[in-house]
């Protein structure tokens, strides 16, 4: 009987995702949790049969974006940022992502994702993520994600000033600047359509 309930749960929900979330939280709890906000955080993965596309030989494009959830969980858990916004009632939500695929990530190939905080403004954090295969150190894809910080009564700039390493804000990367402009154009267009 229990196996039928488990099978129904597995069919009804993406059970692997929830197992991976639990595993990620446990891994973060056992990791170095004193990393600076500006440090690059590396996570590892393996392209499995759960990740492949219809050609059955490389990672599906959507799986790259899903991997970013877990890299951000690591970043939030291993830096002091989450501890700084949680008492303020804050949270972070994914508000935008951009990815460039350079070369397929083959089945059964191990890879790492190098995640770093690339920039921030008054409302959001911007991350850069590089997918790099271990056997040849080739950057298979590069992604940027925008995390909106919500629920805080304090401006994000004030929170960031609380971290010594963030007092000197980095220069905004050109691709982030252009992407932000494209997002703003899209937002304006959608507001006009209401």
Short mmCIF file of C-alpha atoms in Angstrom, two decimals:
data_model
loop_
_atom_site.label_atom_id
_atom_site.label_comp_id
_atom_site.label_asym_id
_atom_site.label_seq_id
_atom_site.Cartn_x
_atom_site.Cartn_y
_atom_site.Cartn_z
CA UNK A 1 0.00 0.00 0.00
CA UNK A 2 2.78 2.46 0.91
CA UNK A 3 4.44 1.93 -2.46
CA UNK A 4 1.20 2.96 -4.23
CA UNK A 5 1.09 6.20 -2.23
CA UNK A 6 4.76 6.82 -3.03
CA UNK A 7 4.15 6.08 -6.72
CA UNK A 8 1.17 8.48 -6.79
CA UNK A 9 3.23 11.21 -5.13
CA UNK A 10 6.03 10.60 -7.62
CA UNK A 11 3.61 10.88 -10.53
CA UNK A 12 1.70 13.89 -9.16
CA UNK A 13 4.73 15.92 -8.09
CA UNK A 14 8.26 16.41 -9.33
CA UNK A 15 9.47 14.37 -6.38
CA UNK A 16 13.13 14.50 -7.46
CA UNK A 17 13.06 18.29 -7.12
CA UNK A 18 11.94 18.12 -3.49
CA UNK A 19 14.50 15.43 -2.69
CA UNK A 20 17.18 17.62 -4.24
CA UNK A 21 16.02 20.66 -2.25
CA UNK A 22 16.32 18.66 1.00
CA UNK A 23 19.76 17.36 -0.05
CA UNK A 24 20.90 20.89 -0.95
CA UNK A 25 19.75 22.31 2.38
CA UNK A 26 21.58 19.51 4.22
CA UNK A 27 24.72 20.10 2.13
CA UNK A 28 24.64 23.84 2.79
CA UNK A 29 24.22 23.21 6.54
CA UNK A 30 27.42 21.13 6.50
CA UNK A 31 29.39 23.61 4.34
CA UNK A 32 31.51 26.66 5.08
CA UNK A 33 28.85 29.27 5.85
CA UNK A 34 31.14 32.26 6.22
CA UNK A 35 31.77 33.12 2.61
CA UNK A 36 31.87 36.74 1.51
CA UNK A 37 29.09 38.09 -0.64
CA UNK A 38 31.59 38.69 -3.44
CA UNK A 39 33.10 35.17 -3.35
CA UNK A 40 32.45 32.79 -6.22
CA UNK A 41 30.50 29.79 -4.98
CA UNK A 42 30.98 26.55 -6.89
CA UNK A 43 28.42 23.76 -7.01
CA UNK A 44 28.70 20.48 -8.89
CA UNK A 45 26.35 18.42 -10.98
CA UNK A 46 26.10 15.56 -13.42
CA UNK A 47 23.94 15.45 -16.52
CA UNK A 48 21.75 12.36 -15.97
CA UNK A 49 18.95 10.71 -17.89
CA UNK A 50 16.53 12.92 -15.87
CA UNK A 51 18.09 16.00 -17.53
CA UNK A 52 18.33 15.08 -21.20
CA UNK A 53 16.38 16.38 -24.17
CA UNK A 54 14.63 14.47 -26.97
CA UNK A 55 17.95 13.63 -28.65
CA UNK A 56 18.90 11.66 -25.52
CA UNK A 57 22.50 12.84 -25.53
CA UNK A 58 22.73 16.22 -23.78
CA UNK A 59 21.13 18.45 -21.14
CA UNK A 60 17.73 19.95 -21.91
CA UNK A 61 17.78 23.77 -22.07
CA UNK A 62 15.22 24.08 -19.27
CA UNK A 63 17.40 22.03 -16.91
CA UNK A 64 20.10 24.70 -17.00
CA UNK A 65 17.65 27.21 -15.54
CA UNK A 66 16.48 24.71 -12.94
CA UNK A 67 20.06 24.20 -11.79
CA UNK A 68 20.21 27.92 -11.00
CA UNK A 69 17.70 27.40 -8.17
CA UNK A 70 20.15 25.15 -6.38
CA UNK A 71 23.14 27.41 -6.96
CA UNK A 72 21.22 30.31 -5.42
CA UNK A 73 20.21 28.14 -2.44
CA UNK A 74 23.93 27.57 -1.90
CA UNK A 75 24.74 31.27 -2.23
CA UNK A 76 22.02 32.34 0.21
CA UNK A 77 22.95 29.61 2.68
CA UNK A 78 26.71 30.11 2.56
CA UNK A 79 26.82 33.92 2.72
CA UNK A 80 25.32 36.14 5.43
CA UNK A 81 22.80 37.76 3.08
CA UNK A 82 19.81 35.61 4.04
CA UNK A 83 20.55 36.14 7.72
CA UNK A 84 20.55 39.90 7.09
CA UNK A 85 17.20 40.12 5.27
CA UNK A 86 15.18 37.47 7.13
CA UNK A 87 14.86 39.48 10.40
CA UNK A 88 13.67 42.43 8.29
CA UNK A 89 10.83 40.32 6.86
CA UNK A 90 12.65 40.07 3.56
CA UNK A 91 12.74 37.38 0.94
CA UNK A 92 14.09 36.98 -2.58
CA UNK A 93 12.27 35.89 -5.70
CA UNK A 94 13.50 35.11 -9.17
CA UNK A 95 12.30 37.93 -11.41
CA UNK A 96 14.27 37.41 -14.60
CA UNK A 97 16.90 35.20 -16.21
CA UNK A 98 18.98 35.27 -19.36
CA UNK A 99 21.08 32.39 -20.61
CA UNK A 100 23.44 31.86 -23.51
CA UNK A 101 24.10 28.27 -24.57
CA UNK A 102 27.54 27.85 -26.10
CA UNK A 103 27.96 24.10 -26.51
CA UNK A 104 25.88 21.11 -25.47
CA UNK A 105 26.47 19.54 -22.06
CA UNK A 106 26.72 15.81 -22.82
CA UNK A 107 24.96 13.01 -20.95
CA UNK A 108 26.87 11.65 -17.92
CA UNK A 109 29.34 14.55 -17.95
CA UNK A 110 30.15 16.13 -14.60
CA UNK A 111 30.06 19.91 -14.47
CA UNK A 112 30.40 22.77 -12.05
CA UNK A 113 28.46 25.99 -11.79
CA UNK A 114 30.42 29.03 -10.72
CA UNK A 115 28.03 31.57 -9.19
CA UNK A 116 28.97 35.08 -8.22
CA UNK A 117 27.14 38.23 -7.27
CA UNK A 118 27.81 40.44 -10.27
CA UNK A 119 25.92 43.61 -9.32
CA UNK A 120 22.95 45.00 -7.39
CA UNK A 121 20.61 47.97 -7.51
CA UNK A 122 18.01 49.30 -5.05
CA UNK A 123 15.66 46.35 -5.54
CA UNK A 124 17.55 43.37 -6.92
CA UNK A 125 20.65 41.19 -6.87
CA UNK A 126 22.20 40.12 -10.19
CA UNK A 127 24.08 36.83 -10.38
CA UNK A 128 26.40 35.47 -13.04
CA UNK A 129 26.44 31.67 -13.44
CA UNK A 130 28.93 29.73 -15.56
CA UNK A 131 28.33 26.07 -16.45
CA UNK A 132 31.75 24.49 -16.90
CA UNK A 133 32.41 20.84 -17.80
CA UNK A 134 35.06 19.27 -15.57
CA UNK A 135 36.86 17.19 -18.18
CA UNK A 136 37.83 20.15 -20.39
CA UNK A 137 37.10 23.33 -18.35
CA UNK A 138 34.90 24.61 -21.17
CA UNK A 139 32.13 27.12 -20.36
CA UNK A 140 29.08 25.37 -21.83
CA UNK A 141 26.60 28.10 -20.89
CA UNK A 142 26.58 31.43 -19.12
CA UNK A 143 23.51 32.76 -17.37
CA UNK A 144 22.47 35.87 -15.49
CA UNK A 145 19.66 35.84 -12.97
CA UNK A 146 17.91 38.71 -11.26
CA UNK A 147 16.63 38.16 -7.73
CA UNK A 148 14.15 40.73 -6.50
CA UNK A 149 14.44 41.39 -2.77
CA UNK A 150 10.95 41.85 -1.33
CA UNK A 151 9.29 42.54 2.00
CA UNK A 152 12.09 44.62 3.57
CA UNK A 153 11.40 48.02 5.04
CA UNK A 154 15.05 48.87 4.40
CA UNK A 155 16.48 49.65 0.96
CA UNK A 156 18.71 46.97 -0.52
CA UNK A 157 21.58 49.48 -0.82
CA UNK A 158 21.54 49.93 2.97
CA UNK A 159 21.60 46.17 3.52
CA UNK A 160 24.52 45.79 1.11
CA UNK A 161 26.44 48.60 2.86
CA UNK A 162 26.35 46.41 5.96
CA UNK A 163 28.80 44.05 4.27
CA UNK A 164 32.34 45.38 4.14
CA UNK A 165 33.08 43.66 0.83
CA UNK A 166 30.07 45.37 -0.78
CA UNK A 167 30.86 48.94 0.15
CA UNK A 168 32.66 49.41 -3.17
CA UNK A 169 30.02 48.45 -5.71
CA UNK A 170 31.46 46.77 -8.81
CA UNK A 171 31.03 48.34 -12.21
CA UNK A 172 27.96 47.01 -13.99
CA UNK A 173 28.85 44.56 -16.76
CA UNK A 174 27.81 45.74 -20.20
CA UNK A 175 25.65 42.67 -20.82
CA UNK A 176 23.83 43.29 -17.51
CA UNK A 177 23.26 46.94 -18.41
CA UNK A 178 21.82 46.03 -21.82
CA UNK A 179 19.73 43.20 -20.34
CA UNK A 180 18.34 45.58 -17.69
CA UNK A 181 17.42 48.06 -20.41
CA UNK A 182 15.65 45.31 -22.38
CA UNK A 183 13.73 44.30 -19.24
CA UNK A 184 12.69 47.91 -18.66
CA UNK A 185 11.50 48.29 -22.27
CA UNK A 186 9.47 45.09 -21.87
CA UNK A 187 7.97 46.33 -18.56
CA UNK A 188 6.98 49.67 -20.08
CA UNK A 189 5.38 47.94 -23.04
CA UNK A 190 3.37 45.61 -20.80
CA UNK A 191 2.21 48.52 -18.62
CA UNK A 192 0.88 50.32 -21.71
CA UNK A 193 -1.06 47.23 -22.80
CA UNK A 194 -3.16 47.15 -19.61
#
